[in-house]
CSV table of N, CA and C in Angstrom, one decimal:
chain,number,residue,atom,x,y,z
A,1,UNK,N,0.8,-1.2,0.0
A,1,UNK,CA,0.0,0.0,0.0
A,1,UNK,C,0.9,1.3,0.0
A,2,UNK,N,2.1,1.1,-0.4
A,2,UNK,CA,3.0,2.2,-0.4
A,2,UNK,C,2.5,3.4,-1.3
A,3,UNK,N,2.7,4.6,-0.8
A,3,UNK,CA,2.3,5.8,-1.5
A,3,UNK,C,0.8,6.1,-1.3
A,4,UNK,N,0.1,5.3,-0.6
A,4,UNK,CA,-1.3,5.6,-0.4
A,4,UNK,C,-1.6,6.3,0.9
A,5,UNK,N,-0.8,6.2,1.9
A,5,UNK,CA,-1.0,6.9,3.2
A,5,UNK,C,-0.8,8.4,2.9
A,6,UNK,N,-1.7,9.2,3.4
A,6,UNK,CA,-1.6,10.6,3.2
A,6,UNK,C,-2.2,11.1,1.9
A,7,UNK,N,-2.7,10.1,1.1
A,7,UNK,CA,-3.3,10.5,-0.2
A,7,UNK,C,-4.8,10.1,-0.2
A,8,UNK,N,-5.4,10.2,0.9
A,8,UNK,CA,-6.8,9.9,0.9
A,8,UNK,C,-7.1,8.4,1.2
A,9,UNK,N,-6.0,7.6,1.4
A,9,UNK,CA,-6.1,6.2,1.7
A,9,UNK,C,-6.6,6.1,3.1
A,10,UNK,N,-7.7,5.5,3.3
A,10,UNK,CA,-8.3,5.3,4.6
A,10,UNK,C,-8.8,3.9,4.8
A,11,UNK,N,-7.9,2.9,5.2
A,11,UNK,CA,-8.3,1.5,5.4
A,11,UNK,C,-9.4,1.4,6.4
A,12,UNK,N,-10.3,0.5,6.2
A,12,UNK,CA,-11.4,0.3,7.2
A,12,UNK,C,-11.5,-1.2,7.4
A,13,UNK,N,-12.1,-1.6,8.5
A,13,UNK,CA,-12.4,-2.9,8.8
A,13,UNK,C,-13.8,-3.3,8.2
A,14,UNK,N,-14.1,-4.6,8.3
A,14,UNK,CA,-15.2,-5.2,7.7
A,14,UNK,C,-16.6,-4.5,8.1
A,15,UNK,N,-16.7,-4.1,9.3
A,15,UNK,CA,-17.9,-3.5,9.8
A,15,UNK,C,-18.2,-2.2,9.1
A,16,UNK,N,-17.1,-1.4,9.0
A,16,UNK,CA,-17.2,-0.1,8.3
A,16,UNK,C,-17.5,-0.3,6.8
A,17,UNK,N,-16.9,-1.3,6.2
A,17,UNK,CA,-17.2,-1.5,4.8
A,17,UNK,C,-18.6,-1.9,4.6
A,18,UNK,N,-19.1,-2.8,5.5
A,18,UNK,CA,-20.5,-3.2,5.5
A,18,UNK,C,-21.4,-2.0,5.5
A,19,UNK,N,-21.2,-1.0,6.4
A,19,UNK,CA,-22.0,0.2,6.5
A,19,UNK,C,-21.9,1.0,5.3
A,20,UNK,N,-20.7,1.2,4.7
A,20,UNK,CA,-20.5,2.0,3.5
A,20,UNK,C,-21.2,1.5,2.3
A,21,UNK,N,-21.3,0.2,2.2
A,21,UNK,CA,-21.9,-0.4,1.0
A,21,UNK,C,-23.3,-1.0,1.2
A,22,UNK,N,-23.8,-1.0,2.4
A,22,UNK,CA,-25.1,-1.6,2.7
A,22,UNK,C,-25.1,-3.1,2.5
A,23,UNK,N,-24.0,-3.7,2.7
A,23,UNK,CA,-23.8,-5.1,2.5
A,23,UNK,C,-23.5,-5.8,3.8
A,24,UNK,N,-24.0,-6.9,4.1
A,24,UNK,CA,-23.7,-7.6,5.4
A,24,UNK,C,-22.3,-8.1,5.4
A,25,UNK,N,-21.8,-8.2,6.7
A,25,UNK,CA,-20.4,-8.7,6.8
A,25,UNK,C,-20.4,-10.1,6.3
A,26,UNK,N,-21.4,-10.9,6.5
A,26,UNK,CA,-21.5,-12.2,6.0
A,26,UNK,C,-21.3,-12.3,4.5
A,27,UNK,N,-22.0,-11.4,3.8
A,27,UNK,CA,-21.8,-11.3,2.3
A,27,UNK,C,-20.4,-10.9,1.9
A,28,UNK,N,-19.8,-10.0,2.6
A,28,UNK,CA,-18.5,-9.5,2.3
A,28,UNK,C,-17.5,-10.7,2.5
A,29,UNK,N,-17.7,-11.5,3.5
A,29,UNK,CA,-16.8,-12.7,3.7
A,29,UNK,C,-17.1,-13.7,2.5
A,30,UNK,N,-18.3,-13.8,2.1
A,30,UNK,CA,-18.6,-14.7,1.0
A,30,UNK,C,-17.9,-14.2,-0.3
A,31,UNK,N,-18.0,-12.9,-0.5
A,31,UNK,CA,-17.3,-12.3,-1.7
A,31,UNK,C,-15.8,-12.6,-1.7
A,32,UNK,N,-15.2,-12.6,-0.5
A,32,UNK,CA,-13.8,-12.9,-0.4
A,32,UNK,C,-13.6,-14.4,-0.7
A,33,UNK,N,-14.4,-15.3,-0.2
A,33,UNK,CA,-14.3,-16.7,-0.5
A,33,UNK,C,-14.5,-17.0,-1.9
A,34,UNK,N,-15.4,-16.2,-2.6
A,34,UNK,CA,-15.6,-16.4,-4.0
A,34,UNK,C,-14.5,-15.8,-4.9
A,35,UNK,N,-13.6,-15.1,-4.3
A,35,UNK,CA,-12.5,-14.6,-5.0
A,35,UNK,C,-12.8,-13.2,-5.6
A,36,UNK,N,-13.8,-12.6,-5.1
A,36,UNK,CA,-14.2,-11.2,-5.6
A,36,UNK,C,-13.5,-10.1,-4.9
A,37,UNK,N,-13.2,-10.3,-3.7
A,37,UNK,CA,-12.5,-9.3,-2.8
A,37,UNK,C,-11.2,-10.0,-2.3
A,38,UNK,N,-10.2,-9.2,-2.2
A,38,UNK,CA,-8.9,-9.7,-1.6
A,38,UNK,C,-8.4,-8.7,-0.6
A,39,UNK,N,-9.0,-8.6,0.6
A,39,UNK,CA,-8.6,-7.6,1.6
A,39,UNK,C,-7.2,-8.0,2.2
A,40,UNK,N,-6.5,-7.0,2.6
A,40,UNK,CA,-5.3,-7.2,3.4
A,40,UNK,C,-5.6,-7.8,4.7
A,41,UNK,N,-4.7,-8.6,5.3
A,41,UNK,CA,-5.0,-9.1,6.6
A,41,UNK,C,-4.0,-8.5,7.6
A,42,UNK,N,-4.5,-8.0,8.7
A,42,UNK,CA,-3.7,-7.4,9.7
A,42,UNK,C,-3.1,-8.5,10.5
A,43,UNK,N,-2.0,-8.3,11.3
A,43,UNK,CA,-1.4,-9.3,12.1
A,43,UNK,C,-2.4,-10.1,13.0
A,44,UNK,N,-3.4,-9.4,13.5
A,44,UNK,CA,-4.4,-10.0,14.3
A,44,UNK,C,-5.5,-10.8,13.5
A,45,UNK,N,-5.3,-10.8,12.2
A,45,UNK,CA,-6.3,-11.6,11.4
A,45,UNK,C,-7.4,-10.8,10.8
A,46,UNK,N,-7.6,-9.5,11.3
A,46,UNK,CA,-8.7,-8.7,10.8
A,46,UNK,C,-8.5,-8.4,9.4
A,47,UNK,N,-9.6,-8.2,8.7
A,47,UNK,CA,-9.5,-7.8,7.3
A,47,UNK,C,-9.5,-6.3,7.2
A,48,UNK,N,-8.6,-5.8,6.3
A,48,UNK,CA,-8.5,-4.4,6.1
A,48,UNK,C,-8.9,-4.0,4.7
A,49,UNK,N,-9.8,-3.2,4.5
A,49,UNK,CA,-10.3,-2.8,3.2
A,49,UNK,C,-9.9,-1.4,2.8
A,50,UNK,N,-9.8,-1.1,1.5
A,50,UNK,CA,-9.5,0.2,1.0
A,50,UNK,C,-10.7,0.8,0.3
A,51,UNK,N,-10.5,2.1,-0.2
A,51,UNK,CA,-11.6,2.7,-0.9
A,51,UNK,C,-11.9,1.9,-2.2
A,52,UNK,N,-10.8,1.3,-2.8
A,52,UNK,CA,-11.1,0.5,-4.0
A,52,UNK,C,-11.9,-0.7,-3.7
A,53,UNK,N,-11.8,-1.2,-2.5
A,53,UNK,CA,-12.7,-2.4,-2.1
A,53,UNK,C,-14.2,-1.9,-2.0
A,54,UNK,N,-14.4,-0.7,-1.5
A,54,UNK,CA,-15.7,-0.1,-1.4
A,54,UNK,C,-16.3,0.0,-2.8
A,55,UNK,N,-15.6,0.5,-3.7
A,55,UNK,CA,-16.0,0.6,-5.1
A,55,UNK,C,-16.3,-0.8,-5.7
A,56,UNK,N,-15.4,-1.7,-5.4
A,56,UNK,CA,-15.6,-3.1,-5.9
A,56,UNK,C,-16.9,-3.7,-5.4
A,57,UNK,N,-17.2,-3.5,-4.1
A,57,UNK,CA,-18.4,-4.1,-3.6
A,57,UNK,C,-19.6,-3.5,-4.3
A,58,UNK,N,-19.6,-2.2,-4.5
A,58,UNK,CA,-20.7,-1.6,-5.2
A,58,UNK,C,-20.9,-2.1,-6.7
A,59,UNK,N,-19.7,-2.4,-7.3
A,59,UNK,CA,-19.8,-3.0,-8.7
A,59,UNK,C,-20.3,-4.4,-8.6
A,60,UNK,N,-19.8,-5.2,-7.6
A,60,UNK,CA,-20.3,-6.6,-7.4
A,60,UNK,C,-21.8,-6.6,-7.3
A,61,UNK,N,-22.3,-5.7,-6.4
A,61,UNK,CA,-23.8,-5.6,-6.2
A,61,UNK,C,-24.5,-5.3,-7.5
A,62,UNK,N,-24.0,-4.3,-8.2
A,62,UNK,CA,-24.6,-4.0,-9.5
A,62,UNK,C,-24.6,-5.1,-10.5
A,63,UNK,N,-23.5,-5.9,-10.5
A,63,UNK,CA,-23.5,-7.0,-11.4
A,63,UNK,C,-24.4,-8.2,-11.0
A,64,UNK,N,-24.5,-8.4,-9.7
A,64,UNK,CA,-25.4,-9.3,-9.1
A,64,UNK,C,-26.9,-8.9,-9.5
A,65,UNK,N,-27.2,-7.6,-9.4
A,65,UNK,CA,-28.5,-7.1,-9.7
A,65,UNK,C,-28.8,-7.3,-11.2
A,66,UNK,N,-27.8,-7.4,-12.0
A,66,UNK,CA,-28.0,-7.6,-13.4
A,66,UNK,C,-28.2,-9.1,-13.7
A,67,UNK,N,-28.1,-9.9,-12.7
A,67,UNK,CA,-28.4,-11.3,-12.9
A,67,UNK,C,-27.1,-12.2,-13.1
A,68,UNK,N,-26.0,-11.6,-12.9
A,68,UNK,CA,-24.8,-12.4,-13.1
A,68,UNK,C,-24.4,-13.2,-11.8
A,69,UNK,N,-24.0,-14.5,-12.0
A,69,UNK,CA,-23.6,-15.3,-10.8
A,69,UNK,C,-22.2,-14.9,-10.5
A,70,UNK,N,-21.8,-15.2,-9.3
A,70,UNK,CA,-20.4,-14.8,-8.8
A,70,UNK,C,-19.3,-15.4,-9.7
A,71,UNK,N,-19.5,-16.6,-10.2
A,71,UNK,CA,-18.5,-17.2,-11.1
A,71,UNK,C,-18.2,-16.3,-12.3
A,72,UNK,N,-19.2,-15.7,-12.9
A,72,UNK,CA,-19.1,-14.8,-14.0
A,72,UNK,C,-18.5,-13.4,-13.5
A,73,UNK,N,-19.0,-13.0,-12.4
A,73,UNK,CA,-18.5,-11.7,-11.9
A,73,UNK,C,-17.0,-11.7,-11.6
A,74,UNK,N,-16.5,-12.9,-11.1
A,74,UNK,CA,-15.1,-13.0,-10.9
A,74,UNK,C,-14.3,-12.8,-12.2
A,75,UNK,N,-14.9,-13.2,-13.3
A,75,UNK,CA,-14.2,-13.0,-14.6
A,75,UNK,C,-14.4,-11.5,-15.1
A,76,UNK,N,-15.5,-11.0,-14.8
A,76,UNK,CA,-15.9,-9.6,-15.3
A,76,UNK,C,-15.4,-8.5,-14.5
A,77,UNK,N,-15.3,-8.7,-13.2
A,77,UNK,CA,-15.0,-7.6,-12.3
A,77,UNK,C,-13.7,-6.8,-12.6
A,78,UNK,N,-12.6,-7.5,-12.9
A,78,UNK,CA,-11.4,-6.8,-13.2
A,78,UNK,C,-11.5,-5.9,-14.5
A,79,UNK,N,-12.6,-6.1,-15.3
A,79,UNK,CA,-12.8,-5.3,-16.5
A,79,UNK,C,-13.9,-4.2,-16.3
A,80,UNK,N,-14.2,-3.9,-15.0
A,80,UNK,CA,-15.3,-2.9,-14.8
A,80,UNK,C,-14.6,-1.6,-14.3
A,81,UNK,N,-15.4,-0.5,-14.6
A,81,UNK,CA,-15.0,0.8,-14.1
A,81,UNK,C,-15.7,1.1,-12.8
A,82,UNK,N,-15.4,2.2,-12.2
A,82,UNK,CA,-16.1,2.6,-11.0
A,82,UNK,C,-17.6,2.8,-11.2
A,83,UNK,N,-18.1,3.1,-12.3
A,83,UNK,CA,-19.5,3.2,-12.6
A,83,UNK,C,-20.1,1.9,-13.0
A,84,UNK,N,-19.4,0.8,-12.8
A,84,UNK,CA,-19.8,-0.6,-13.2
A,84,UNK,C,-19.9,-0.8,-14.7
A,85,UNK,N,-19.4,0.1,-15.5
A,85,UNK,CA,-19.4,-0.1,-16.9
A,85,UNK,C,-18.3,-1.2,-17.2
A,86,UNK,N,-18.7,-2.1,-18.1
A,86,UNK,CA,-17.8,-3.2,-18.4
A,86,UNK,C,-17.0,-2.9,-19.7
A,87,UNK,N,-15.6,-3.0,-19.5
A,87,UNK,CA,-14.7,-2.8,-20.7
A,87,UNK,C,-14.6,-4.1,-21.4
A,88,UNK,N,-14.3,-4.1,-22.7
A,88,UNK,CA,-14.2,-5.3,-23.5
A,88,UNK,C,-12.9,-6.1,-23.3
A,89,UNK,N,-12.7,-6.6,-22.2
A,89,UNK,CA,-11.5,-7.4,-21.9
A,89,UNK,C,-11.7,-8.8,-22.6
A,90,UNK,N,-10.5,-9.5,-22.9
A,90,UNK,CA,-10.6,-10.8,-23.5
A,90,UNK,C,-11.5,-11.7,-22.7
A,91,UNK,N,-12.4,-12.3,-23.4
A,91,UNK,CA,-13.3,-13.4,-22.8
A,91,UNK,C,-14.5,-12.8,-22.1
A,92,UNK,N,-14.5,-11.5,-21.8
A,92,UNK,CA,-15.6,-11.0,-21.0
A,92,UNK,C,-16.9,-11.0,-21.8
A,93,UNK,N,-16.9,-10.5,-23.0
A,93,UNK,CA,-18.1,-10.5,-23.8
A,93,UNK,C,-18.6,-11.9,-24.1
A,94,UNK,N,-17.8,-12.8,-24.2
A,94,UNK,CA,-18.2,-14.2,-24.4
A,94,UNK,C,-18.9,-14.7,-23.1
A,95,UNK,N,-18.4,-14.4,-22.0
A,95,UNK,CA,-19.0,-14.8,-20.7
A,95,UNK,C,-20.4,-14.1,-20.5
A,96,UNK,N,-20.4,-12.8,-20.9
A,96,UNK,CA,-21.7,-12.1,-20.8
A,96,UNK,C,-22.8,-12.6,-21.8
A,97,UNK,N,-22.3,-12.9,-23.0
A,97,UNK,CA,-23.2,-13.5,-23.9
A,97,UNK,C,-23.8,-14.9,-23.5
A,98,UNK,N,-22.9,-15.7,-22.9
A,98,UNK,CA,-23.3,-17.0,-22.4
A,98,UNK,C,-24.3,-16.8,-21.3
A,99,UNK,N,-24.1,-15.9,-20.4
A,99,UNK,CA,-25.0,-15.6,-19.3
A,99,UNK,C,-26.4,-15.1,-19.9
A,100,UNK,N,-26.3,-14.3,-20.9
A,100,UNK,CA,-27.6,-13.8,-21.5
A,100,UNK,C,-28.3,-14.9,-22.1
A,101,UNK,N,-27.6,-15.8,-22.8
A,101,UNK,CA,-28.2,-17.0,-23.4
A,101,UNK,C,-28.9,-17.9,-22.3
A,102,UNK,N,-28.2,-18.0,-21.2
A,102,UNK,CA,-28.8,-18.8,-20.1
A,102,UNK,C,-30.0,-18.2,-19.6
A,103,UNK,N,-30.0,-16.8,-19.4
A,103,UNK,CA,-31.2,-16.1,-18.9
A,103,UNK,C,-32.3,-16.2,-19.9
A,104,UNK,N,-32.0,-16.1,-21.2
A,104,UNK,CA,-33.1,-16.3,-22.2
A,104,UNK,C,-33.7,-17.7,-22.1
A,105,UNK,N,-32.9,-18.7,-22.0
A,105,UNK,CA,-33.4,-20.1,-21.9
A,105,UNK,C,-34.3,-20.2,-20.6
A,106,UNK,N,-33.8,-19.7,-19.5
A,106,UNK,CA,-34.6,-19.8,-18.3
A,106,UNK,C,-35.9,-19.0,-18.4
A,107,UNK,N,-35.9,-17.8,-19.1
A,107,UNK,CA,-37.1,-17.0,-19.2
A,107,UNK,C,-38.1,-17.8,-20.1
A,108,UNK,N,-37.6,-18.5,-21.1
A,108,UNK,CA,-38.5,-19.3,-22.0
A,108,UNK,C,-39.1,-20.4,-21.2
A,109,UNK,N,-38.3,-21.1,-20.3
A,109,UNK,CA,-38.9,-22.1,-19.5
A,109,UNK,C,-39.9,-21.6,-18.5
A,110,UNK,N,-39.6,-20.5,-17.9
A,110,UNK,CA,-40.6,-19.9,-17.0
A,110,UNK,C,-41.9,-19.5,-17.8
A,111,UNK,N,-41.8,-18.9,-19.0
A,111,UNK,CA,-42.9,-18.6,-19.8
A,111,UNK,C,-43.8,-19.8,-20.1
A,112,UNK,N,-43.1,-20.9,-20.4
A,112,UNK,CA,-43.9,-22.1,-20.7
A,112,UNK,C,-44.6,-22.6,-19.4
A,113,UNK,N,-43.9,-22.6,-18.3
A,113,UNK,CA,-44.5,-23.1,-17.1
A,113,UNK,C,-45.6,-22.2,-16.7
A,114,UNK,N,-45.5,-20.9,-16.9
A,114,UNK,CA,-46.6,-19.9,-16.6
A,114,UNK,C,-47.8,-20.3,-17.5
A,115,UNK,N,-47.6,-20.6,-18.7
A,115,UNK,CA,-48.7,-20.9,-19.6
A,115,UNK,C,-49.4,-22.2,-19.2
A,116,UNK,N,-48.7,-23.2,-18.8
A,116,UNK,CA,-49.3,-24.4,-18.3
A,116,UNK,C,-50.1,-24.1,-17.0
A,117,UNK,N,-49.6,-23.3,-16.2
A,117,UNK,CA,-50.3,-23.0,-14.9
A,117,UNK,C,-51.6,-22.2,-15.3
A,118,UNK,N,-51.5,-21.3,-16.2
A,118,UNK,CA,-52.7,-20.5,-16.6
A,118,UNK,C,-53.8,-21.5,-17.2
A,119,UNK,N,-53.3,-22.4,-18.0
A,119,UNK,CA,-54.2,-23.4,-18.6
A,119,UNK,C,-54.9,-24.2,-17.5
A,120,UNK,N,-54.1,-24.7,-16.6
A,120,UNK,CA,-54.5,-25.5,-15.5
A,120,UNK,C,-55.6,-24.8,-14.7
A,121,UNK,N,-55.3,-23.5,-14.4
A,121,UNK,CA,-56.3,-22.7,-13.6
A,121,UNK,C,-57.6,-22.5,-14.4
A,122,UNK,N,-57.5,-22.2,-15.7
A,122,UNK,CA,-58.6,-22.0,-16.6
A,122,UNK,C,-59.5,-23.2,-16.7
A,123,UNK,N,-58.8,-24.4,-16.8
A,123,UNK,CA,-59.5,-25.7,-16.9
A,123,UNK,C,-60.2,-26.0,-15.6
A,124,UNK,N,-59.6,-25.7,-14.5
A,124,UNK,CA,-60.2,-26.0,-13.2
A,124,UNK,C,-61.4,-25.1,-13.0
A,125,UNK,N,-61.2,-23.8,-13.4
A,125,UNK,CA,-62.4,-22.9,-13.2
A,125,UNK,C,-63.6,-23.2,-14.1
A,126,UNK,N,-63.3,-23.8,-15.2
A,126,UNK,CA,-64.4,-24.1,-16.1
A,126,UNK,C,-65.1,-25.3,-15.6
A,127,UNK,N,-64.5,-26.1,-14.8
A,127,UNK,CA,-65.1,-27.3,-14.2
A,127,UNK,C,-65.8,-27.1,-12.9
A,128,UNK,N,-65.6,-25.9,-12.4
A,128,UNK,CA,-66.2,-25.6,-11.1
A,128,UNK,C,-67.7,-25.5,-11.2
A,129,UNK,N,-68.4,-26.4,-10.4
A,129,UNK,CA,-69.9,-26.4,-10.4
A,129,UNK,C,-70.4,-25.2,-9.7
A,130,UNK,N,-71.4,-24.6,-10.2
A,130,UNK,CA,-72.0,-23.4,-9.5
A,130,UNK,C,-72.6,-23.9,-8.2
A,131,UNK,N,-72.5,-23.1,-7.2
A,131,UNK,CA,-73.0,-23.4,-5.9
A,131,UNK,C,-74.5,-23.2,-5.9
A,132,UNK,N,-75.2,-24.1,-5.2
A,132,UNK,CA,-76.7,-23.9,-5.2
A,132,UNK,C,-77.1,-22.6,-4.5
A,133,UNK,N,-78.1,-22.0,-5.0
A,133,UNK,CA,-78.6,-20.7,-4.5
A,133,UNK,C,-79.6,-20.8,-3.4
């Protein structure tokens, strides 16, 4: 972290990062296990995060909101900007296209299941005997 002290570098612990990003400490630990964050470790084992980690968590959350799984985010994250814009790094567009294809397939499956359920409900309603008056 040479050169960062005195230049706005303000390392924080996991609790503060959680507050800054609106993310639970548990999720931050998960992001670390998934290879999305790599905090420094203090001699006492505490995790120490930087301003760039804060920005990374916000990008991770934006990518998750876009429907990307963490395995894809791990590949895409190094190619994102602070605004979560994705740069065309090698392999990234292929990963995004594959994810879009998967989402399209799942959407089609859901649409088909929805139609079956609508038909089932309509058939059941048409068989409902009127109640005696």
